[in-house]
Tab-separated table of C-alpha atoms and ligand atoms in Angstrom:
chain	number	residue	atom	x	y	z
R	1	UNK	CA	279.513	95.365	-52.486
R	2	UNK	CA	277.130	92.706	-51.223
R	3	UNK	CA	274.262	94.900	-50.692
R	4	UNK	CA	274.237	95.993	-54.150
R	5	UNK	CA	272.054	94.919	-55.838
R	6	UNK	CA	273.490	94.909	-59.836
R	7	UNK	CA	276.767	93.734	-57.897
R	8	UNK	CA	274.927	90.957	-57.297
R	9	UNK	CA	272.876	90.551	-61.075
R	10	UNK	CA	276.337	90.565	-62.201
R	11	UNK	CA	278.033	87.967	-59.688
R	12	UNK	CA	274.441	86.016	-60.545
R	13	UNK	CA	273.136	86.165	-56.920
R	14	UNK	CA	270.294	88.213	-58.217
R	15	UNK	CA	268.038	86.798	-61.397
R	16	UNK	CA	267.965	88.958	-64.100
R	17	UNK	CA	267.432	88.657	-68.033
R	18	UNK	CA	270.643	89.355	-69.729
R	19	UNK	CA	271.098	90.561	-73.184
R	20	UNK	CA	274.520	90.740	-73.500
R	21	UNK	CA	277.743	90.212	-71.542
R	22	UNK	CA	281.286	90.964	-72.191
R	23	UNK	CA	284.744	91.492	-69.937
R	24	UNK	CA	283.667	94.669	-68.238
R	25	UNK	CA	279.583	95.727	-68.855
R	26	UNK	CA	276.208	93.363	-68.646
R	27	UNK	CA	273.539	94.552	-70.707
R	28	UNK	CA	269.757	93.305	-68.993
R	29	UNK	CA	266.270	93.952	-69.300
R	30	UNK	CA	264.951	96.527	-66.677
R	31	UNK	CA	262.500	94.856	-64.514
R	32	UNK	CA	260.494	98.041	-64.361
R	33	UNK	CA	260.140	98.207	-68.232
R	34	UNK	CA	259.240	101.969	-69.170
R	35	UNK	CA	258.049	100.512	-73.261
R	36	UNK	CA	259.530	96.633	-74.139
R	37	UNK	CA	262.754	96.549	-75.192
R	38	UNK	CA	263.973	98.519	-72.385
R	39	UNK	CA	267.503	97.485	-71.833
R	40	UNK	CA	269.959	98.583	-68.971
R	41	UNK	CA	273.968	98.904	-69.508
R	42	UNK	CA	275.795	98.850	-66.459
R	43	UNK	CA	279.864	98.341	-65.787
R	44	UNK	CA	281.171	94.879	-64.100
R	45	UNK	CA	282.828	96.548	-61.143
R	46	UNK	CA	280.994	98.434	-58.844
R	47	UNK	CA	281.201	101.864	-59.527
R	48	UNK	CA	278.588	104.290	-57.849
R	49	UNK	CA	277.712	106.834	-60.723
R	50	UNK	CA	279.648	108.649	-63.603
R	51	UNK	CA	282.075	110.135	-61.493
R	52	UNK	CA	283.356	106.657	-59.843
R	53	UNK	CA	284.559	105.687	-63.827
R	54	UNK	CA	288.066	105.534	-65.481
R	55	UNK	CA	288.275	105.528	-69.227
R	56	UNK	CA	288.051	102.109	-69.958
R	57	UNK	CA	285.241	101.504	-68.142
R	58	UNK	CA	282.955	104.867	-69.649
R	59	UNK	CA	284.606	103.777	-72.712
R	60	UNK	CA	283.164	100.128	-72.551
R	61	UNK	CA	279.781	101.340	-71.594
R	62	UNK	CA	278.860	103.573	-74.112
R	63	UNK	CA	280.279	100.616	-76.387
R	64	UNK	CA	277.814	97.990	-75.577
R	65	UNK	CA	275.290	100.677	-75.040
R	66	UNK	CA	275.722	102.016	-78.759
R	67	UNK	CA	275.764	98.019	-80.148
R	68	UNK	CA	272.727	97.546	-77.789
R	69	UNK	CA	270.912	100.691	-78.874
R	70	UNK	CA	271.051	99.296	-82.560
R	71	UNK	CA	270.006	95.970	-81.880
R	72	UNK	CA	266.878	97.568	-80.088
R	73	UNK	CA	266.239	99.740	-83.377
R	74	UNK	CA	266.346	96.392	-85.403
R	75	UNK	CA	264.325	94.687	-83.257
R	76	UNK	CA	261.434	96.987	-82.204
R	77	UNK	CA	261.944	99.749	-85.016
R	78	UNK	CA	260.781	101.959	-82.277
R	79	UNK	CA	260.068	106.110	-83.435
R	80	UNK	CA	262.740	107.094	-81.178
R	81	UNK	CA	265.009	105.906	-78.665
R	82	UNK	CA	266.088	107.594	-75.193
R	83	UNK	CA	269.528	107.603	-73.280
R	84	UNK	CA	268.649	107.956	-69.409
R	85	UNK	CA	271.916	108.230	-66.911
R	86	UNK	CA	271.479	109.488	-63.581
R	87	UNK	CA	273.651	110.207	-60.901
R	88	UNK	CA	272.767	110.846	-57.335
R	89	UNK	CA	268.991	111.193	-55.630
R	90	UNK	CA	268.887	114.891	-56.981
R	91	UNK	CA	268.882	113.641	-60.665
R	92	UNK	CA	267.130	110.211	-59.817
R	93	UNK	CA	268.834	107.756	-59.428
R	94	UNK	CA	267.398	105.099	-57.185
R	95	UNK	CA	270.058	102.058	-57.737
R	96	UNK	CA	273.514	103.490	-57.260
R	97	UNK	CA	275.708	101.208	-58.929
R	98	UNK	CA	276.207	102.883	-62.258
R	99	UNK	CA	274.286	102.206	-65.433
R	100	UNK	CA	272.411	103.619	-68.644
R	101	UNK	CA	269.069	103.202	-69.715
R	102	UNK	CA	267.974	102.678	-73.279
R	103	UNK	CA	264.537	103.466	-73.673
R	104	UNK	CA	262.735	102.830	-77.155
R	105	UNK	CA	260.567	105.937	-77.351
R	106	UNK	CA	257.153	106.437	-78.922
R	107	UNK	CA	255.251	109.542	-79.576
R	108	UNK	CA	252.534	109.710	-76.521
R	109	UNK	CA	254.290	107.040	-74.418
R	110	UNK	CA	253.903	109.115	-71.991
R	111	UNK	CA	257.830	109.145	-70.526
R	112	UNK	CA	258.509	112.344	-69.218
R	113	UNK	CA	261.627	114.783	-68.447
R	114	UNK	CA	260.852	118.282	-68.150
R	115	UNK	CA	263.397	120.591	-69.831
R	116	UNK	CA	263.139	124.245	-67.697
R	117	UNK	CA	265.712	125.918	-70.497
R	118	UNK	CA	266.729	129.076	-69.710
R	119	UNK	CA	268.700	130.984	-72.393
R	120	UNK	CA	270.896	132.517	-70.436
R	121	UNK	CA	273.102	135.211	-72.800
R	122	UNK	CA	276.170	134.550	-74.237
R	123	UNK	CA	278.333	135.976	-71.682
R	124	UNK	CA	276.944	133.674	-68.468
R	125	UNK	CA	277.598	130.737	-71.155
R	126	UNK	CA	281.543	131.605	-71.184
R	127	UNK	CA	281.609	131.809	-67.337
R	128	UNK	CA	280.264	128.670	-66.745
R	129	UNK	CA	282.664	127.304	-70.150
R	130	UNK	CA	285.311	128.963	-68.219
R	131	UNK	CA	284.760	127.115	-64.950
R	132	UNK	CA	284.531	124.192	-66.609
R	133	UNK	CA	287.550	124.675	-68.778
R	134	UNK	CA	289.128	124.960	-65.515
R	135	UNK	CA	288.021	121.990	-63.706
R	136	UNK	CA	289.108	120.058	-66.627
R	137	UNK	CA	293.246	121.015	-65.648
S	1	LIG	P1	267.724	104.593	-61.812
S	1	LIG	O1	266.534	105.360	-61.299
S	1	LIG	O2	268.307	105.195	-63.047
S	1	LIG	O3	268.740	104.333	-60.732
S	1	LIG	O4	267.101	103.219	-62.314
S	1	LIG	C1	267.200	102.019	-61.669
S	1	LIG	C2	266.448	101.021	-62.536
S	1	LIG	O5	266.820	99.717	-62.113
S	1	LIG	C3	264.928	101.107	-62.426
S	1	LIG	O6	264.391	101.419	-63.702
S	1	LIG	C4	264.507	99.718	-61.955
S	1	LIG	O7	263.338	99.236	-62.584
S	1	LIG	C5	265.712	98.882	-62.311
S	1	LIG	N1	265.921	97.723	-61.455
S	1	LIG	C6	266.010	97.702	-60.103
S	1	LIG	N2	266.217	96.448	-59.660
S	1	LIG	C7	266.289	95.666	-60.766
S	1	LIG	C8	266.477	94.276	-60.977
S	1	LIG	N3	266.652	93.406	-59.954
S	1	LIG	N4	266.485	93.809	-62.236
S	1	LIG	C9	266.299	94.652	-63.284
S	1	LIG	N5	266.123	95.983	-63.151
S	1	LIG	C10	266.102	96.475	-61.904
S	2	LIG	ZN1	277.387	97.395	-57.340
């Protein structure tokens, strides 16, 4: 993928500021900081979003993302800390070679994701269970 551009962060073609590398994820600071400390996980081999990962690679991201997340608490002690994965344009993603934000959070930092819930009753929930359920076979 030579367009990519964490294809090429990761073949070190691209600068970028690593915090931690291992077999299959890189862990670097994200150029566009939201508050400092903000770190993004992404896998070795290109893979576009969520959908494009077996189970050793989603398994070995949310590894290094967990160790990461801690090593931002003991560094920053920040009030909170937000996990930010998106896949496709809809849900905002903007570099499509997969990865996860960690975001140390603070109250008034002003990072935003509105949250339109809508309580739908029970019933509706064990449709859309059911459909899932499904998909899962
Ligand atoms: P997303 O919207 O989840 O796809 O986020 C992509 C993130 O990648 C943004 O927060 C960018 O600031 C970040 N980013 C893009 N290019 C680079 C780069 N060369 N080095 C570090 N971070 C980058
Ligand atoms: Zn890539």
């Amino acid at each position: 993928m030579n367009d990519c551009v964490f294809c090429g962060i990761v073949a070190g073609r691209i600068p970028s500021t690593k915090v931690h590398e291992d077999e299959l994820t890189l862990a670097f600071m994200d150029i566009g900081e939201v508050n400092p400390g903000h770190v993004l996980v992404t896998v070795k081999p290109h893979a576009e979003n969520i959908y494009a990962l077996d189970g050793r690679l989603a398994a070995a991201a949310f590894q290094t993302a967990a160790r990461v997340a801690q090593a931002i608490n003991r560094a920053y002690a920040p009030e909170g800390l937000t996990l930010y994965q998106a896949n496709g344009v809809a849900a905002g993603q903007t570099v499509f070679h997969f990865h996860l934000h960690l975001v140390p959070r603070y109250n008034n930092d002003g990072m935003r994701l509105t949250w339109p819930a809508k309580n739908p009753p029970r019933v509706q929930l064990e449709v859309n269970a059911a459909r899932l359920r499904a998909a899962l076979e």
